[in-house]
XYZ file of C-alpha atoms in Angstrom:
532
model
C 190.569 -41.318 -42.431
C 187.751 -40.237 -44.756
C 188.015 -37.920 -47.749
C 184.859 -36.015 -48.656
C 186.061 -33.238 -50.936
C 189.442 -31.789 -51.918
C 191.132 -30.262 -48.911
C 188.840 -31.947 -46.381
C 190.156 -34.650 -44.069
C 187.925 -36.302 -41.527
C 189.577 -38.480 -38.930
C 187.241 -40.915 -37.170
C 187.659 -42.045 -33.605
C 189.244 -45.488 -33.457
C 186.898 -46.495 -30.619
C 183.786 -46.146 -32.789
C 182.333 -49.523 -33.718
C 181.600 -49.997 -37.396
C 181.537 -53.706 -38.376
C 180.854 -52.941 -42.054
C 183.444 -50.138 -42.280
C 180.954 -48.232 -44.436
C 180.785 -44.529 -43.722
C 178.085 -42.184 -45.066
C 179.531 -38.694 -45.439
C 177.733 -35.425 -46.155
C 177.934 -31.701 -45.481
C 175.644 -28.786 -44.681
C 175.794 -25.009 -44.665
C 175.225 -24.481 -40.983
C 173.336 -21.196 -41.386
C 170.557 -23.188 -43.059
C 169.979 -24.885 -39.706
C 169.883 -21.700 -37.627
C 167.200 -19.127 -36.991
C 167.573 -15.665 -38.495
C 168.251 -14.271 -35.032
C 171.063 -16.707 -34.336
C 172.518 -16.322 -37.832
C 172.523 -12.546 -37.435
C 174.364 -12.810 -34.113
C 176.934 -15.222 -35.504
C 177.543 -13.070 -38.555
C 178.117 -10.041 -36.351
C 180.527 -11.913 -34.062
C 182.338 -13.597 -36.940
C 182.575 -10.260 -38.798
C 184.116 -8.637 -35.752
C 186.704 -11.388 -35.489
C 187.327 -11.294 -39.238
C 187.787 -7.521 -39.176
C 190.350 -7.832 -36.401
C 192.285 -10.506 -38.276
C 192.025 -8.638 -41.556
C 193.226 -5.419 -39.926
C 196.195 -7.284 -38.478
C 196.968 -8.619 -41.946
C 196.684 -5.097 -43.408
C 199.023 -3.752 -40.741
C 201.518 -6.502 -41.431
C 201.318 -5.962 -45.199
C 201.772 -2.202 -44.755
C 204.738 -2.815 -42.467
C 206.367 -5.102 -45.021
C 205.768 -2.585 -47.807
C 207.231 0.304 -45.779
C 210.289 -1.749 -44.814
C 210.786 -2.781 -48.424
C 210.530 0.806 -49.676
C 212.929 2.002 -46.973
C 215.398 -0.730 -47.806
C 215.076 -0.330 -51.580
C 214.720 3.377 -52.240
C 215.709 2.782 -55.842
C 213.877 -0.038 -57.547
C 215.283 0.017 -61.084
C 215.787 -3.718 -61.072
C 212.830 -5.671 -62.598
C 212.898 -8.169 -59.763
C 212.613 -5.417 -57.179
C 209.822 -3.754 -59.137
C 207.884 -7.010 -59.217
C 208.441 -7.635 -55.503
C 207.264 -4.097 -54.726
C 204.216 -4.562 -56.940
C 203.328 -7.834 -55.166
C 203.509 -6.168 -51.764
C 201.358 -3.250 -52.958
C 198.784 -5.578 -54.538
C 198.588 -7.619 -51.350
C 197.878 -4.485 -49.334
C 195.280 -3.257 -51.837
C 193.560 -6.646 -51.886
C 193.332 -6.838 -48.102
C 191.810 -3.364 -47.975
C 189.396 -4.089 -50.785
C 188.151 -7.470 -49.549
C 186.589 -5.839 -46.512
C 184.211 -4.024 -48.867
C 183.004 -7.271 -50.440
C 182.760 -9.275 -47.220
C 179.986 -11.884 -47.464
C 179.631 -14.502 -44.748
C 177.615 -17.358 -46.206
C 178.467 -19.467 -43.198
C 180.784 -22.338 -42.475
C 180.205 -25.858 -43.747
C 179.911 -28.691 -41.244
C 180.703 -32.290 -42.178
C 178.415 -35.100 -41.066
C 179.254 -38.782 -40.890
C 176.781 -41.627 -40.308
C 177.473 -45.315 -39.754
C 175.879 -48.422 -38.269
C 177.562 -49.702 -35.124
C 175.929 -53.129 -35.356
C 172.957 -52.090 -33.214
C 171.854 -48.592 -34.257
C 172.779 -45.839 -36.673
C 175.244 -43.304 -35.297
C 175.964 -39.714 -36.316
C 179.024 -37.535 -35.711
C 179.553 -33.923 -36.756
C 182.767 -32.045 -37.551
C 182.417 -28.336 -36.715
C 186.016 -27.125 -37.042
C 184.961 -24.608 -39.687
C 182.401 -23.167 -37.260
C 184.739 -23.132 -34.290
C 187.466 -21.323 -36.229
C 189.960 -23.363 -34.249
C 191.690 -26.467 -35.569
C 191.869 -27.850 -32.040
C 188.107 -27.653 -31.476
C 185.150 -29.276 -33.180
C 187.081 -32.235 -34.545
C 185.013 -35.156 -35.793
C 186.898 -37.653 -33.640
C 186.099 -35.659 -30.481
C 182.349 -35.638 -31.106
C 180.231 -37.895 -28.884
C 178.163 -39.872 -31.440
C 174.382 -39.491 -31.443
C 171.636 -41.827 -32.554
C 167.931 -41.258 -33.213
C 166.822 -38.975 -30.401
C 163.947 -41.169 -29.273
C 166.342 -44.044 -28.506
C 168.816 -42.348 -26.164
C 167.472 -38.784 -25.770
C 170.924 -37.284 -26.293
C 171.778 -34.088 -28.130
C 174.832 -32.217 -29.315
C 175.953 -28.583 -29.473
C 177.547 -27.232 -32.630
C 180.034 -24.912 -30.914
C 180.548 -22.594 -27.984
C 180.117 -19.672 -30.348
C 176.535 -20.504 -31.331
C 175.587 -22.495 -28.183
C 172.912 -24.157 -30.319
C 171.800 -27.659 -29.367
C 170.572 -30.156 -31.927
C 169.254 -33.688 -32.190
C 169.778 -36.203 -34.984
C 167.644 -38.800 -36.726
C 168.802 -41.232 -39.417
C 166.603 -42.481 -42.258
C 166.911 -44.485 -45.472
C 169.642 -46.862 -44.262
C 172.013 -44.047 -43.402
C 171.576 -42.104 -46.632
C 169.581 -39.323 -44.972
C 170.532 -37.612 -41.723
C 168.100 -35.114 -40.204
C 169.717 -32.461 -38.007
C 166.910 -30.999 -35.884
C 167.247 -27.482 -34.492
C 164.894 -24.792 -33.174
C 162.839 -22.471 -35.351
C 162.624 -20.022 -32.437
C 162.694 -19.980 -28.615
C 158.903 -20.441 -28.657
C 158.698 -24.250 -28.362
C 161.223 -24.527 -25.518
C 159.360 -21.825 -23.616
C 156.034 -23.611 -24.169
C 157.470 -26.980 -23.100
C 158.972 -25.418 -19.975
C 155.627 -23.944 -18.913
C 153.991 -27.348 -19.156
C 156.645 -29.646 -17.745
C 159.998 -28.073 -16.809
C 161.649 -30.070 -14.010
C 164.232 -28.505 -11.671
C 164.633 -30.830 -8.675
C 167.056 -28.419 -6.995
C 164.950 -25.320 -7.706
C 161.285 -26.385 -7.598
C 160.124 -22.784 -7.984
C 161.304 -23.029 -11.593
C 159.227 -26.137 -12.283
C 156.531 -26.195 -14.918
C 152.905 -26.919 -14.086
C 153.389 -30.704 -14.400
C 157.099 -31.408 -13.767
C 156.517 -35.160 -13.756
C 155.149 -35.205 -17.310
C 157.155 -36.762 -20.132
C 157.460 -34.768 -23.357
C 157.641 -35.791 -26.982
C 158.820 -32.921 -29.177
C 157.234 -32.878 -32.632
C 158.600 -30.104 -34.848
C 155.908 -28.742 -37.147
C 157.551 -25.402 -37.989
C 159.912 -25.009 -40.924
C 162.962 -22.815 -40.332
C 163.028 -21.982 -44.045
C 159.511 -20.540 -43.745
C 160.193 -18.439 -40.677
C 158.805 -21.191 -38.401
C 155.490 -21.469 -40.297
C 153.953 -24.904 -39.811
C 153.481 -27.210 -42.801
C 150.741 -29.740 -43.531
C 153.307 -32.521 -43.663
C 154.743 -31.487 -40.304
C 151.299 -31.404 -38.707
C 150.381 -34.870 -39.978
C 153.713 -36.337 -38.852
C 153.203 -34.846 -35.404
C 149.758 -36.419 -35.035
C 151.128 -39.783 -36.184
C 153.935 -39.528 -33.627
C 151.443 -38.701 -30.846
C 149.393 -41.781 -31.703
C 152.426 -44.065 -32.081
C 153.785 -43.027 -28.680
C 150.365 -43.368 -27.036
C 150.359 -39.803 -25.751
C 147.723 -38.701 -23.260
C 147.714 -35.061 -24.343
C 148.703 -32.834 -27.233
C 149.553 -29.168 -26.836
C 149.618 -27.064 -29.999
C 150.666 -23.454 -29.483
C 150.239 -22.612 -33.137
C 147.458 -21.190 -35.269
C 146.222 -18.567 -37.674
C 142.926 -17.193 -39.031
C 140.691 -19.381 -41.163
C 137.756 -18.765 -43.460
C 136.183 -22.180 -42.858
C 136.010 -23.190 -39.171
C 136.145 -26.853 -38.152
C 137.068 -27.923 -41.672
C 140.013 -29.468 -43.514
C 142.301 -32.464 -43.649
C 144.101 -31.607 -40.428
C 140.789 -31.174 -38.588
C 139.671 -34.616 -39.820
C 142.873 -36.139 -38.454
C 142.581 -34.210 -35.176
C 139.043 -35.550 -34.778
C 140.371 -39.062 -35.310
C 143.094 -38.521 -32.720
C 140.495 -37.446 -30.146
C 137.549 -39.680 -31.043
C 139.412 -42.867 -31.921
C 142.716 -42.712 -30.048
C 141.371 -40.804 -27.026
C 144.100 -38.166 -26.922
C 143.179 -34.866 -25.251
C 143.989 -32.037 -27.689
C 144.630 -28.532 -26.324
C 145.553 -25.487 -28.401
C 145.913 -21.716 -28.234
C 142.851 -19.653 -29.157
C 144.822 -16.833 -30.801
C 146.191 -13.353 -30.086
C 144.011 -11.221 -32.345
C 141.448 -9.884 -29.861
C 139.497 -8.152 -28.565
C 137.251 -7.984 -31.640
C 134.579 -10.619 -32.242
C 135.305 -13.597 -34.511
C 139.064 -13.393 -33.968
C 139.667 -16.914 -32.637
C 142.298 -18.737 -34.653
C 142.476 -22.194 -36.164
C 142.624 -24.852 -34.999
C 142.419 -23.988 -31.287
C 139.423 -21.672 -31.340
C 137.528 -23.057 -34.310
C 137.515 -26.846 -33.936
C 134.940 -28.987 -32.153
C 137.276 -31.607 -30.686
C 140.156 -29.273 -29.734
C 140.094 -27.400 -26.419
C 140.817 -23.736 -27.218
C 142.535 -21.722 -24.476
C 142.362 -17.972 -23.875
C 144.994 -15.954 -21.997
C 144.300 -14.671 -18.459
C 146.437 -12.224 -16.492
C 146.243 -11.940 -12.710
C 146.995 -8.766 -10.720
C 150.179 -10.403 -9.387
C 151.362 -11.308 -12.890
C 150.581 -7.823 -14.200
C 152.604 -6.247 -11.398
C 155.432 -8.770 -11.089
C 156.030 -10.021 -14.614
C 154.885 -7.025 -16.665
C 155.917 -4.295 -14.192
C 152.514 -2.591 -14.422
C 152.434 0.333 -11.991
C 148.670 0.135 -11.463
C 147.690 -3.527 -12.008
C 144.026 -4.504 -12.378
C 142.108 -5.131 -9.165
C 141.183 -8.646 -10.292
C 142.120 -11.138 -12.951
C 141.117 -10.472 -16.545
C 141.818 -11.649 -20.074
C 144.714 -10.024 -21.870
C 143.229 -7.440 -24.219
C 144.728 -9.208 -27.244
C 143.361 -12.659 -26.348
C 141.169 -13.726 -29.265
C 137.421 -13.690 -28.918
C 134.629 -15.855 -30.281
C 132.233 -16.738 -31.591
C 133.344 -18.608 -34.684
C 131.735 -17.755 -37.996
C 129.411 -20.773 -37.596
C 128.304 -19.834 -34.092
C 130.530 -21.954 -31.838
C 131.715 -20.385 -28.582
C 135.344 -20.436 -29.776
C 137.204 -20.287 -26.448
C 136.778 -23.272 -24.150
C 138.677 -22.220 -21.010
C 141.329 -19.722 -19.920
C 144.715 -20.126 -18.252
C 147.614 -17.823 -17.296
C 148.862 -16.273 -20.525
C 152.353 -15.195 -19.517
C 155.379 -16.824 -17.929
C 159.098 -16.563 -17.311
C 160.162 -19.947 -18.661
C 163.183 -21.705 -20.223
C 164.514 -20.771 -23.650
C 167.237 -22.383 -25.804
C 170.885 -21.756 -24.922
C 171.556 -20.054 -28.275
C 169.552 -17.071 -26.985
C 172.367 -16.655 -24.415
C 169.920 -16.599 -21.523
C 168.294 -19.345 -19.513
C 164.779 -17.909 -19.150
C 162.615 -15.295 -20.794
C 159.259 -13.575 -20.268
C 156.783 -14.300 -23.044
C 153.033 -13.864 -23.208
C 150.318 -15.075 -25.542
C 147.694 -17.771 -25.793
C 150.712 -19.857 -26.811
C 151.678 -19.634 -23.138
C 148.126 -20.123 -21.843
C 147.735 -23.371 -23.784
C 150.676 -25.244 -22.158
C 149.652 -23.852 -18.781
C 146.248 -25.457 -19.289
C 147.838 -28.585 -20.753
C 150.072 -28.944 -17.691
C 147.033 -28.563 -15.450
C 145.140 -31.191 -17.427
C 148.202 -33.455 -17.206
C 147.891 -33.273 -13.407
C 144.207 -34.126 -13.720
C 144.959 -37.069 -16.015
C 147.601 -38.360 -13.609
C 145.158 -38.203 -10.698
C 142.399 -39.915 -12.702
C 144.772 -42.731 -13.644
C 145.855 -43.126 -10.033
C 142.231 -43.356 -8.906
C 141.227 -45.738 -11.702
C 138.769 -43.228 -13.175
C 138.038 -44.004 -16.846
C 140.092 -41.589 -18.959
C 138.523 -39.943 -21.974
C 138.888 -36.568 -23.726
C 135.111 -36.233 -23.378
C 135.155 -36.778 -19.607
C 138.153 -34.484 -19.110
C 136.593 -31.704 -21.153
C 133.339 -31.888 -19.181
C 135.299 -31.787 -15.934
C 137.404 -28.725 -16.762
C 134.604 -26.738 -18.426
C 132.024 -27.393 -15.702
C 134.372 -26.430 -12.882
C 136.223 -23.454 -14.397
C 136.133 -20.289 -12.287
C 134.229 -17.392 -13.816
C 136.525 -14.484 -14.698
C 133.829 -11.892 -15.410
C 130.179 -11.476 -14.485
C 129.387 -9.976 -17.894
C 127.746 -12.655 -20.103
C 129.439 -11.372 -23.241
C 132.874 -11.961 -21.702
C 132.300 -15.699 -22.068
C 133.218 -15.177 -25.714
C 136.721 -14.230 -24.495
C 137.172 -16.280 -21.332
C 135.271 -19.396 -22.344
C 133.884 -21.232 -19.336
C 136.470 -19.547 -17.108
C 139.845 -20.095 -15.482
C 140.992 -23.715 -15.207
C 140.637 -25.197 -11.685
C 142.470 -28.536 -11.505
C 141.363 -29.493 -7.991
C 137.678 -28.858 -8.700
C 137.937 -30.666 -12.029
C 139.302 -33.739 -10.247
C 136.436 -33.681 -7.755
C 134.016 -33.495 -10.676
C 135.751 -36.429 -12.396
C 135.447 -38.491 -9.216
C 131.729 -37.814 -8.960
C 131.101 -38.404 -12.675
C 133.237 -41.526 -13.100
C 130.221 -43.778 -13.730
C 128.630 -41.512 -16.315
C 128.800 -42.528 -20.005
C 131.911 -41.388 -21.889
C 130.046 -39.291 -24.418
C 130.319 -35.897 -26.085
C 127.366 -34.033 -27.548
C 127.764 -32.681 -31.081
C 125.359 -29.931 -32.113
C 124.294 -29.070 -35.654
C 121.807 -26.303 -36.386
C 119.797 -25.252 -39.439
C 117.331 -22.410 -39.818
C 113.861 -23.828 -40.402
C 113.195 -24.073 -44.129
C 116.906 -24.019 -45.051
C 119.141 -27.073 -45.461
C 122.350 -25.026 -45.633
C 124.430 -23.814 -44.009
C 124.692 -26.272 -41.123
C 125.999 -24.439 -38.085
C 127.332 -25.260 -34.609
C 125.558 -22.312 -33.004
C 123.294 -19.380 -33.798
C 125.178 -16.165 -34.406
C 122.922 -13.212 -35.223
C 125.375 -10.437 -35.959
C 123.478 -8.102 -38.261
C 120.866 -5.761 -36.813
C 118.221 -6.976 -39.268
C 118.549 -10.559 -38.048
C 118.173 -9.440 -34.431
C 114.959 -7.517 -35.092
C 112.883 -10.371 -36.411
C 111.698 -13.753 -35.178
C 113.574 -16.785 -36.492
C 113.079 -20.504 -35.915
C 115.873 -23.062 -35.839
C 116.193 -26.847 -35.777
C 118.829 -28.052 -33.323
C 120.140 -31.591 -33.804
C 121.772 -33.086 -30.729
C 123.909 -36.176 -31.381
C 125.777 -38.078 -28.674
C 129.288 -39.010 -29.821
C 130.954 -42.111 -28.386
C 134.582 -43.041 -28.890
C 135.245 -45.367 -31.808
C 135.087 -48.969 -30.685
C 132.329 -48.385 -28.131
C 130.307 -51.546 -27.490
C 126.900 -51.642 -29.189
C 125.215 -53.731 -26.479
C 127.042 -52.413 -23.441
C 127.274 -48.697 -24.267
C 125.156 -47.599 -27.237
C 121.896 -49.493 -26.683
C 121.522 -48.652 -22.955
C 122.416 -44.992 -23.437
C 119.592 -42.693 -22.460
C 119.762 -39.260 -20.880
C 117.068 -36.775 -19.996
C 118.542 -33.302 -20.397
C 117.226 -30.068 -18.966
C 117.563 -27.171 -21.396
C 118.187 -23.679 -20.070
C 117.698 -20.305 -21.725
C 119.647 -17.432 -20.198
C 116.888 -15.053 -21.357
C 113.516 -16.534 -22.323
C 112.412 -13.188 -23.731
C 115.026 -13.650 -26.458
C 115.482 -17.425 -26.798
C 112.692 -19.966 -26.304
C 113.434 -23.690 -26.088
C 111.816 -26.849 -24.637
C 112.369 -27.456 -20.946
C 113.484 -31.087 -21.291
C 114.651 -33.466 -24.002
C 115.203 -37.242 -23.919
C 118.290 -38.293 -25.886
C 119.310 -41.811 -26.968
C 122.278 -42.989 -29.012
C 120.607 -42.013 -32.299
C 120.240 -38.384 -31.231
C 117.319 -36.015 -31.036
C 116.287 -32.690 -32.508
C 114.244 -29.827 -31.081
C 113.066 -26.390 -32.162
C 114.529 -23.116 -30.941
C 112.840 -19.751 -31.454
C 114.800 -16.499 -31.483
C 112.627 -13.467 -30.690
C 113.341 -9.898 -31.812
C 115.306 -7.709 -29.426
């Protein structure tokens, strides 16, 4: 038996192994672990139950007072007066406490110990259950760090909220991990949900293995933190992930810049992890792509497409579009420094799994947050096929394959700012990868300066103002091949040589050389923009 604070008794299960007999005990206000939505529901349900119990107590107190007054019509005796006063005060207090009701949430007790092999965690949730026969510490099935056994617990039937545990600092710190919102579960389900008995409910890549890295902070309304982002990238590298999906983002003043971008570049360029992210939901205006998905060179930004069938079936549109199109809110490029912004598009809506605390198994959501895991699942299929065929795997090769084979969504050239290269086509991308398997694993990085100006250095030419479009301008385009870190000098860098054909979609507006020979050290050429 453990004593944590006055009035608290925690009885451990006698079958739990603990060679040292040292127990680390702590507590937590459970509402601090829940989302606002779940907390609001629990408060409403607990208030209803409390009101019922309080009303019963009021009725009982009133009954006792009435019986006392009936039995003692005359209360001249001091003892009777005091007894009557106590009964009246009890009734008044019960009525008054309803006015000052404040549910700050139950406290759960947490115990950690080392069983000789790993750290274990057990949770006592009797205060949450509201039933002394439920939620006892001794009845809890102990957890360990989630990555070791992939087991989780549920606080109570009332909240239906699952959680995982991780132990740090020799048992002195226990991390209870819960959801910030249904968003992540929905995203994960789109990419890799696996229902062997109901395959229609499967995600895009049901054979994929997931590593959940929580970057959102419940205390900040699920806003991501820099620390969370860095930890997630470290975890992806440590576990040798093939792909990262990041359905997060917000506007930025400086595209392709910052500490996180530097680390994302390292993840892609050095560790060869394919990084896919949502482009944003702030369209259809220009320059609305979000960071990092739509503004970063090494991250594949995904826009949200809706098909006629999805519009009719999922969104109940009476007159669905005749053909597929981008959702009107899907963010649009270019970036402030002239990059395209959106790389490819994928279905931007889905009925997919959500956490049990929502009290439903699936939910319809839409957004580029949904398009990104749809694309990531498709790329996971491509990666699996490339591995099976022994095709060299590289983020550079995969990106070329999916961008060069994407299906055009619109014939209008300007729509490329919204759709990117088009709708992801996994089968065609695999055929491309097969044909290109002997090509160098290289990505071209472009930097552009206006002739006569050293700054700013851009990734594209974006002439937005009317004055800029009505005069001739000349630009220097630097084209640098980028190899993965660790590429062999003699076997890969020295022999590299490609003759590229340059294409202008309208030579009356943009004039460029017809060909350029590029080696490992890069090459520059001049581009002339003519007035419209």
